[in-house]
Short mmCIF file of N, CA and C in Angstrom, two decimals:
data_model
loop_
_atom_site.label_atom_id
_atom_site.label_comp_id
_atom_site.label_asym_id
_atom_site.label_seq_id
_atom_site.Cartn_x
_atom_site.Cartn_y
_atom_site.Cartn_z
N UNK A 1 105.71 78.63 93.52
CA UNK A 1 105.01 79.89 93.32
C UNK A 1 104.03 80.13 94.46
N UNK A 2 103.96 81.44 95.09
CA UNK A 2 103.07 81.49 95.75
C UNK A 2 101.79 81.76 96.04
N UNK A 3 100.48 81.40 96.70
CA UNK A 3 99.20 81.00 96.52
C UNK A 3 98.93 82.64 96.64
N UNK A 4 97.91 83.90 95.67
CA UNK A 4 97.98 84.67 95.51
C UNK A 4 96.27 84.42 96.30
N UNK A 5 95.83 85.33 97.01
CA UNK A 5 94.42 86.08 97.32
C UNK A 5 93.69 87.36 97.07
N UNK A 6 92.36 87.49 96.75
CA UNK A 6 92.11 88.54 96.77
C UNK A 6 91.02 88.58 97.75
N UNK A 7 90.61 89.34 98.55
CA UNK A 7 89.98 89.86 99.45
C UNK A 7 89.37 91.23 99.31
N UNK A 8 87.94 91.51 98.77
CA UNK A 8 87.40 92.69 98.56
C UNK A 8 86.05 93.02 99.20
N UNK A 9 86.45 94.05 100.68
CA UNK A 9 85.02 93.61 101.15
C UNK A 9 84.89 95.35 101.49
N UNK A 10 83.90 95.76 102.23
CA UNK A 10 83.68 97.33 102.21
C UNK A 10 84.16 97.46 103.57
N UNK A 11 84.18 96.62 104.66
CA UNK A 11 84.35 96.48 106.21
C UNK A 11 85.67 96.09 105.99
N UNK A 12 86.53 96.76 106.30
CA UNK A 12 88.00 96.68 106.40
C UNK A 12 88.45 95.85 107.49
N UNK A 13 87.64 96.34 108.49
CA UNK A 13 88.31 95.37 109.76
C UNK A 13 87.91 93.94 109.60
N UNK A 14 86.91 93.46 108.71
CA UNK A 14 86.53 92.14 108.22
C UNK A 14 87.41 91.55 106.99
N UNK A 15 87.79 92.39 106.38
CA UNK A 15 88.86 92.39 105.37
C UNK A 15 89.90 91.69 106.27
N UNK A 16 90.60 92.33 107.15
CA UNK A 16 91.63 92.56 107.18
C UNK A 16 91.88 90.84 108.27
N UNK A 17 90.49 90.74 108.93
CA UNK A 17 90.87 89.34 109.89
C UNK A 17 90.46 87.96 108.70
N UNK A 18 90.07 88.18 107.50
CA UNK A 18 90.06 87.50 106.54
C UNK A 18 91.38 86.93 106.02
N UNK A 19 91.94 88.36 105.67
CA UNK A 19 93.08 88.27 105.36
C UNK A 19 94.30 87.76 106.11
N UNK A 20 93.98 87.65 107.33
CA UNK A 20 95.01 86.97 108.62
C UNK A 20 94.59 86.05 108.59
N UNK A 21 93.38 85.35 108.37
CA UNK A 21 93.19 83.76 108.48
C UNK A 21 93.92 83.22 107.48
N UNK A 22 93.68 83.80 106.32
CA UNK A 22 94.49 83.42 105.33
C UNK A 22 95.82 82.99 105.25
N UNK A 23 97.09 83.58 105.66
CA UNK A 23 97.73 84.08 106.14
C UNK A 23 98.03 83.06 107.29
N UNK A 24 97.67 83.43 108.42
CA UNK A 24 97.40 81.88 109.09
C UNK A 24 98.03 80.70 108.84
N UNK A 25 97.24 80.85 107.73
CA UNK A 25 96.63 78.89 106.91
C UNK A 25 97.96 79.01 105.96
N UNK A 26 98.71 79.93 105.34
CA UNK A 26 99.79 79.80 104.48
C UNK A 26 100.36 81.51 104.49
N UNK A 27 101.20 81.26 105.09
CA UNK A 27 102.20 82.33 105.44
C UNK A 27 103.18 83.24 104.46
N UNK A 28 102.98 82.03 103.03
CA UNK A 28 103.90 82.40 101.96
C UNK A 28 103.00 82.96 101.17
N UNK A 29 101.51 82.85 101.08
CA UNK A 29 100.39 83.32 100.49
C UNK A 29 100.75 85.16 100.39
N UNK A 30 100.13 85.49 99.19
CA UNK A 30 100.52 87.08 98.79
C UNK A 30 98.45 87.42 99.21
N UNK A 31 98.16 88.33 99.64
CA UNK A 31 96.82 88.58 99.79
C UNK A 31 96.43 90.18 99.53
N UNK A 32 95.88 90.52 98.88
CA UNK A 32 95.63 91.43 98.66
C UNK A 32 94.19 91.75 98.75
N UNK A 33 94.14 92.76 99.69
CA UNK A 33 92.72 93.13 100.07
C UNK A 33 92.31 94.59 99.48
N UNK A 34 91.30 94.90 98.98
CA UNK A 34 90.86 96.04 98.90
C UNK A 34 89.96 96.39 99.41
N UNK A 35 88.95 97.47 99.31
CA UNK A 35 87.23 97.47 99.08
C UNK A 35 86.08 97.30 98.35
N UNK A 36 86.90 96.90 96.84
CA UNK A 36 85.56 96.75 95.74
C UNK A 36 86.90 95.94 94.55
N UNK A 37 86.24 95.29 93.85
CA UNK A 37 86.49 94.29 92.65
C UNK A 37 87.88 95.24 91.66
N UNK A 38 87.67 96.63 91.82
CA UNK A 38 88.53 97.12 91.09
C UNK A 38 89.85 97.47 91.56
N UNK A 39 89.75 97.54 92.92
CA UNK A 39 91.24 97.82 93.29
C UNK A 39 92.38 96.68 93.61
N UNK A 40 92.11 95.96 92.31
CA UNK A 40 93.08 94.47 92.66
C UNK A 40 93.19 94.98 90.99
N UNK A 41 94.94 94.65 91.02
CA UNK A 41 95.59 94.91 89.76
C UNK A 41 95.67 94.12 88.29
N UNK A 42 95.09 94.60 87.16
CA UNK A 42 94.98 93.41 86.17
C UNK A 42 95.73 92.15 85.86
N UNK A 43 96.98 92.54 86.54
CA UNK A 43 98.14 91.68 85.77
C UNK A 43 97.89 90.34 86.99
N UNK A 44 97.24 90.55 87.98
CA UNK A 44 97.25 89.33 89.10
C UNK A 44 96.28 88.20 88.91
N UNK A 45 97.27 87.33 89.31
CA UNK A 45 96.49 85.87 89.01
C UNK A 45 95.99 85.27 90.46
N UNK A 46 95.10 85.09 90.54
CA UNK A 46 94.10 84.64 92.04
C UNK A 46 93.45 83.71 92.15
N UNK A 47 94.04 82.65 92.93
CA UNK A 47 93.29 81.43 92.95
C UNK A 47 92.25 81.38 94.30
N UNK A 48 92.10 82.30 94.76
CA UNK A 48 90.71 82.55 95.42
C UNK A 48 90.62 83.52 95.50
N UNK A 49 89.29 84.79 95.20
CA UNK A 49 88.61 85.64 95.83
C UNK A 49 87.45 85.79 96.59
N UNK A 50 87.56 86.36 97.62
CA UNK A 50 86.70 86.44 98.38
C UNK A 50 86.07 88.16 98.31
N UNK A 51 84.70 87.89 97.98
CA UNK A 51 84.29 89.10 97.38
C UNK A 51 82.80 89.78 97.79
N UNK A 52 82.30 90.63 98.56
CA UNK A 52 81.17 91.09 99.30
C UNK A 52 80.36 91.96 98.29
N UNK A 53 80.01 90.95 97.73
CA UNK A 53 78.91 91.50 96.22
C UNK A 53 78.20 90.30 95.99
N UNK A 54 76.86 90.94 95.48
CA UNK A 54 75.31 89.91 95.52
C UNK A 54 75.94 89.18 94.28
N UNK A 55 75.52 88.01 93.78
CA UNK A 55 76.03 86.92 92.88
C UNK A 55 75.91 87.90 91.60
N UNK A 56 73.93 88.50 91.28
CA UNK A 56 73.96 89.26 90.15
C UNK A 56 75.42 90.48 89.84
N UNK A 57 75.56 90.69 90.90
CA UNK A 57 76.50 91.93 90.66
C UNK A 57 77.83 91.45 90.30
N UNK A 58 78.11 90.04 90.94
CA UNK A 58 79.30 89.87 90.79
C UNK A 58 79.56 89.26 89.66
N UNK A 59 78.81 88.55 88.80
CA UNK A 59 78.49 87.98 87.44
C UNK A 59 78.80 88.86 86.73
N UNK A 60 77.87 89.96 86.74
CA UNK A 60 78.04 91.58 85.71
C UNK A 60 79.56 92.04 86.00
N UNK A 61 79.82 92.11 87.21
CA UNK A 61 81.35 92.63 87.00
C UNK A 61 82.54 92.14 86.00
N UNK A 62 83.52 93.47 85.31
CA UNK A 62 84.10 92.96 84.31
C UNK A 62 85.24 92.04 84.98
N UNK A 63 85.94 92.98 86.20
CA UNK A 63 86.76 92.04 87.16
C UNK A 63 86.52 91.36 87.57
N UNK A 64 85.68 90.29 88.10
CA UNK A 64 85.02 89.39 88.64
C UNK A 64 84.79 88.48 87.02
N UNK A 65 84.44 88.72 86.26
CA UNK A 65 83.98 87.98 85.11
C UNK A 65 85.59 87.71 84.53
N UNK A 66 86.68 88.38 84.54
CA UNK A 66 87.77 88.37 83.89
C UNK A 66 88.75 87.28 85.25
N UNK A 67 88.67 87.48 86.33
CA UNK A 67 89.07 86.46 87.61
C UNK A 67 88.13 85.10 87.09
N UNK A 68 87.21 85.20 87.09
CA UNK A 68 86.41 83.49 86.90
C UNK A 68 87.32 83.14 85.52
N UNK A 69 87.35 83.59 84.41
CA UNK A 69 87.87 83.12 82.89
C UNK A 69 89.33 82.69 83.16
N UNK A 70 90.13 83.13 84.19
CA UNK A 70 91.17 82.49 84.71
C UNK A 70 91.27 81.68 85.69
N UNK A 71 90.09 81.47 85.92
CA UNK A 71 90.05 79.83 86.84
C UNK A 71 89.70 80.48 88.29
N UNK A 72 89.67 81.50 88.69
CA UNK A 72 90.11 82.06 90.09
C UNK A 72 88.24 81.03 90.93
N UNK A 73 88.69 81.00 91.90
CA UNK A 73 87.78 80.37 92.84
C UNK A 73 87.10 81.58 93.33
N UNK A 74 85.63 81.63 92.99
CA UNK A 74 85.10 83.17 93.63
C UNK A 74 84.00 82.54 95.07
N UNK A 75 84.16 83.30 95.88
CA UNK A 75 83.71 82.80 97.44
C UNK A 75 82.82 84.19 97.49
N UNK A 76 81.61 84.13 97.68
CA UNK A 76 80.72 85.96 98.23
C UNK A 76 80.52 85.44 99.44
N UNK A 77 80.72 86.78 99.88
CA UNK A 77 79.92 86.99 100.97
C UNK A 77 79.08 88.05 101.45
N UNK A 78 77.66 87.78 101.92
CA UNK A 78 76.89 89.19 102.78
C UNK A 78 75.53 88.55 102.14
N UNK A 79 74.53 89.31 102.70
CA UNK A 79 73.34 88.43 102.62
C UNK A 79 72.40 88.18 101.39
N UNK A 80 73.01 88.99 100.48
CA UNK A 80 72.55 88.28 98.78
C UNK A 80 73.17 86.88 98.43
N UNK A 81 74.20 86.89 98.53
CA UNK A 81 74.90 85.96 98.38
C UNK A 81 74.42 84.48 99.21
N UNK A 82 74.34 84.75 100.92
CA UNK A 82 73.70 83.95 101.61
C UNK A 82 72.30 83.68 101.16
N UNK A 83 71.46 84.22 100.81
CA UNK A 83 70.02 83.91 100.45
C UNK A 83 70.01 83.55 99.14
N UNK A 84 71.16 83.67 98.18
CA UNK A 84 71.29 82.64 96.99
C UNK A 84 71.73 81.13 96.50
N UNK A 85 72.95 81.42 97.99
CA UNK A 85 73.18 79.79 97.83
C UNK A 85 74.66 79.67 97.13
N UNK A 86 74.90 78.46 96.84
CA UNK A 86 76.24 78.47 96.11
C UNK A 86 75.81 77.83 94.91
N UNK A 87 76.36 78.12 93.89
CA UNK A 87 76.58 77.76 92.76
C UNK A 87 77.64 77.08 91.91
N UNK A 88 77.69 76.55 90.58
CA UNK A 88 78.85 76.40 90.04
C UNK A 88 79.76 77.53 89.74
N UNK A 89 79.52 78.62 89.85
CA UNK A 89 80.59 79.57 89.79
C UNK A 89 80.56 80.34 90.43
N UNK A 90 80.48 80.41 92.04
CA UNK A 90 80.72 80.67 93.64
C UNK A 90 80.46 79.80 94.31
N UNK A 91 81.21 79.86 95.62
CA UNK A 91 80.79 79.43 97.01
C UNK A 91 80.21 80.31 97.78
N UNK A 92 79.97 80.29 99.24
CA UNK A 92 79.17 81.47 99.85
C UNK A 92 79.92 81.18 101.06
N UNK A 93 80.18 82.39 101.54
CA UNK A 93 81.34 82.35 103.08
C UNK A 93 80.16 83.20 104.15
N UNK A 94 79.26 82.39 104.86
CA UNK A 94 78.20 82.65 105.62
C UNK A 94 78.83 83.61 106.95
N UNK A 95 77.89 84.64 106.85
CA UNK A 95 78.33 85.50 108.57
C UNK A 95 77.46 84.76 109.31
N UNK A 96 78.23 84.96 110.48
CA UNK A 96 79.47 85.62 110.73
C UNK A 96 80.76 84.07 110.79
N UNK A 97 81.38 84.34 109.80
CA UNK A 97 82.31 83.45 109.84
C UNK A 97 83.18 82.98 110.42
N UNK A 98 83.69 81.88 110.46
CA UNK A 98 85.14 81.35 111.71
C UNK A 98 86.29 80.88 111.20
N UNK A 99 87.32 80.83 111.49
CA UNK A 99 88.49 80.45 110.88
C UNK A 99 88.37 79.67 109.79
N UNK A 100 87.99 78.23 110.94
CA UNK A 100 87.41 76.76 110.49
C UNK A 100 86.61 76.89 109.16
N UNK A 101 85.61 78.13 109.32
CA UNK A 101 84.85 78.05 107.52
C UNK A 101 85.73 78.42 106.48
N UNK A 102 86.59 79.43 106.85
CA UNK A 102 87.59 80.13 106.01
C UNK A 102 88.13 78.92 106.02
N UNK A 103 89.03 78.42 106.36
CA UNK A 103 90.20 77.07 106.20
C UNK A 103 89.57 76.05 105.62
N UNK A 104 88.13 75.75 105.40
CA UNK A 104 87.31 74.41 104.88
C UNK A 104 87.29 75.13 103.38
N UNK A 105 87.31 76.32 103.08
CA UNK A 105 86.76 76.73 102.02
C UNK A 105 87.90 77.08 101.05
N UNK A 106 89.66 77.32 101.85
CA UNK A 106 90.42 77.29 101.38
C UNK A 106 90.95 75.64 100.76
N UNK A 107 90.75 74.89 101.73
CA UNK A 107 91.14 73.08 101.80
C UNK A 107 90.19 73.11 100.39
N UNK A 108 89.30 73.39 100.29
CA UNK A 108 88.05 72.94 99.32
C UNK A 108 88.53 73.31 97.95
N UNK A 109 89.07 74.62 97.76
CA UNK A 109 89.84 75.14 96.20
C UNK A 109 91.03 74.63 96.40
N UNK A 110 92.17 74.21 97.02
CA UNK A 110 93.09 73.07 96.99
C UNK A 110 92.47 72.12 96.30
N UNK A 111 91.91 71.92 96.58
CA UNK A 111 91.30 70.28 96.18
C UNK A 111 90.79 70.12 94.93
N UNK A 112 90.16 71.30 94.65
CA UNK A 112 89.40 71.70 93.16
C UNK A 112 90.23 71.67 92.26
N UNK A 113 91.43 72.48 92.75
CA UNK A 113 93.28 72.71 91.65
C UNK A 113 93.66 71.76 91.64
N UNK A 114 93.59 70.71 92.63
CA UNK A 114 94.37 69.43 92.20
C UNK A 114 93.88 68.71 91.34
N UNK A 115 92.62 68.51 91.59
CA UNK A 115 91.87 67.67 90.21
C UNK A 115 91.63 68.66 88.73
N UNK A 116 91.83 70.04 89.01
CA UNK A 116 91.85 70.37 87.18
C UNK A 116 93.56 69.79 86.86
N UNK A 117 94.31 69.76 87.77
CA UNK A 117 95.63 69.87 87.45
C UNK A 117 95.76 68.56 86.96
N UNK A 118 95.08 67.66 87.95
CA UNK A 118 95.02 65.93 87.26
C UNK A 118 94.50 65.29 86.29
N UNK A 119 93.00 66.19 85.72
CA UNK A 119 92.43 66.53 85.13
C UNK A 119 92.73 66.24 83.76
#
């Protein structure tokens, strides 16, 4: 089955080289980028999003709250997020980012799935 992404940021052209790192790193990967939490389709299952909303906001969101209850790995990014830190239910993808952070942060939810899977 293949590794599904979501990518929701307001800067498209940041979107979109997100979405090529991705991509990149696994070629068979499905990625779907939008601009905001809602334009990613209910029925999709996402084992990482990467999402440009402050932690409070992204907590309150129903899509974002309904992605975490299915396990999805949530990554923010932009400077709420950076001045909050990471948590147990995000990581933080610091600007201006590099492949290498994207690919450590993808290696990192691999790693997370393998141990719920072993789990």
């Amino acid at each position: 089955m293949r590794a599904r992404y979501f990518v929701a940021l307001k800067h498209v052209v940041i979107a979109q080289d997100l979405a090529q790192t991705i991509l990149d790193h696994d070629p068979e990967a499905e990625v779907v980028v939008g601009r905001r939490p809602e334009d990613l389709a209910p029925d999709h299952r996402i084992c990482v999003a990467f999402v440009g909303l402050a932690p409070d906001r992204a907590q309150a969101h129903p899509v974002i709250r309904a992605l975490l209850e299915q396990g999805t790995r949530l990554v923010l990014l932009g400077e709420e997020a950076e001045a909050a830190g990471e948590s147990q239910d995000w990581w933080v993808l610091s600007r201006p980012f590099t492949s290498d952070a994207v690919l450590a942060l993808l290696a990192r939810a691999a790693e997370e799935r393998r141990g719920q899977v072993a789990g």
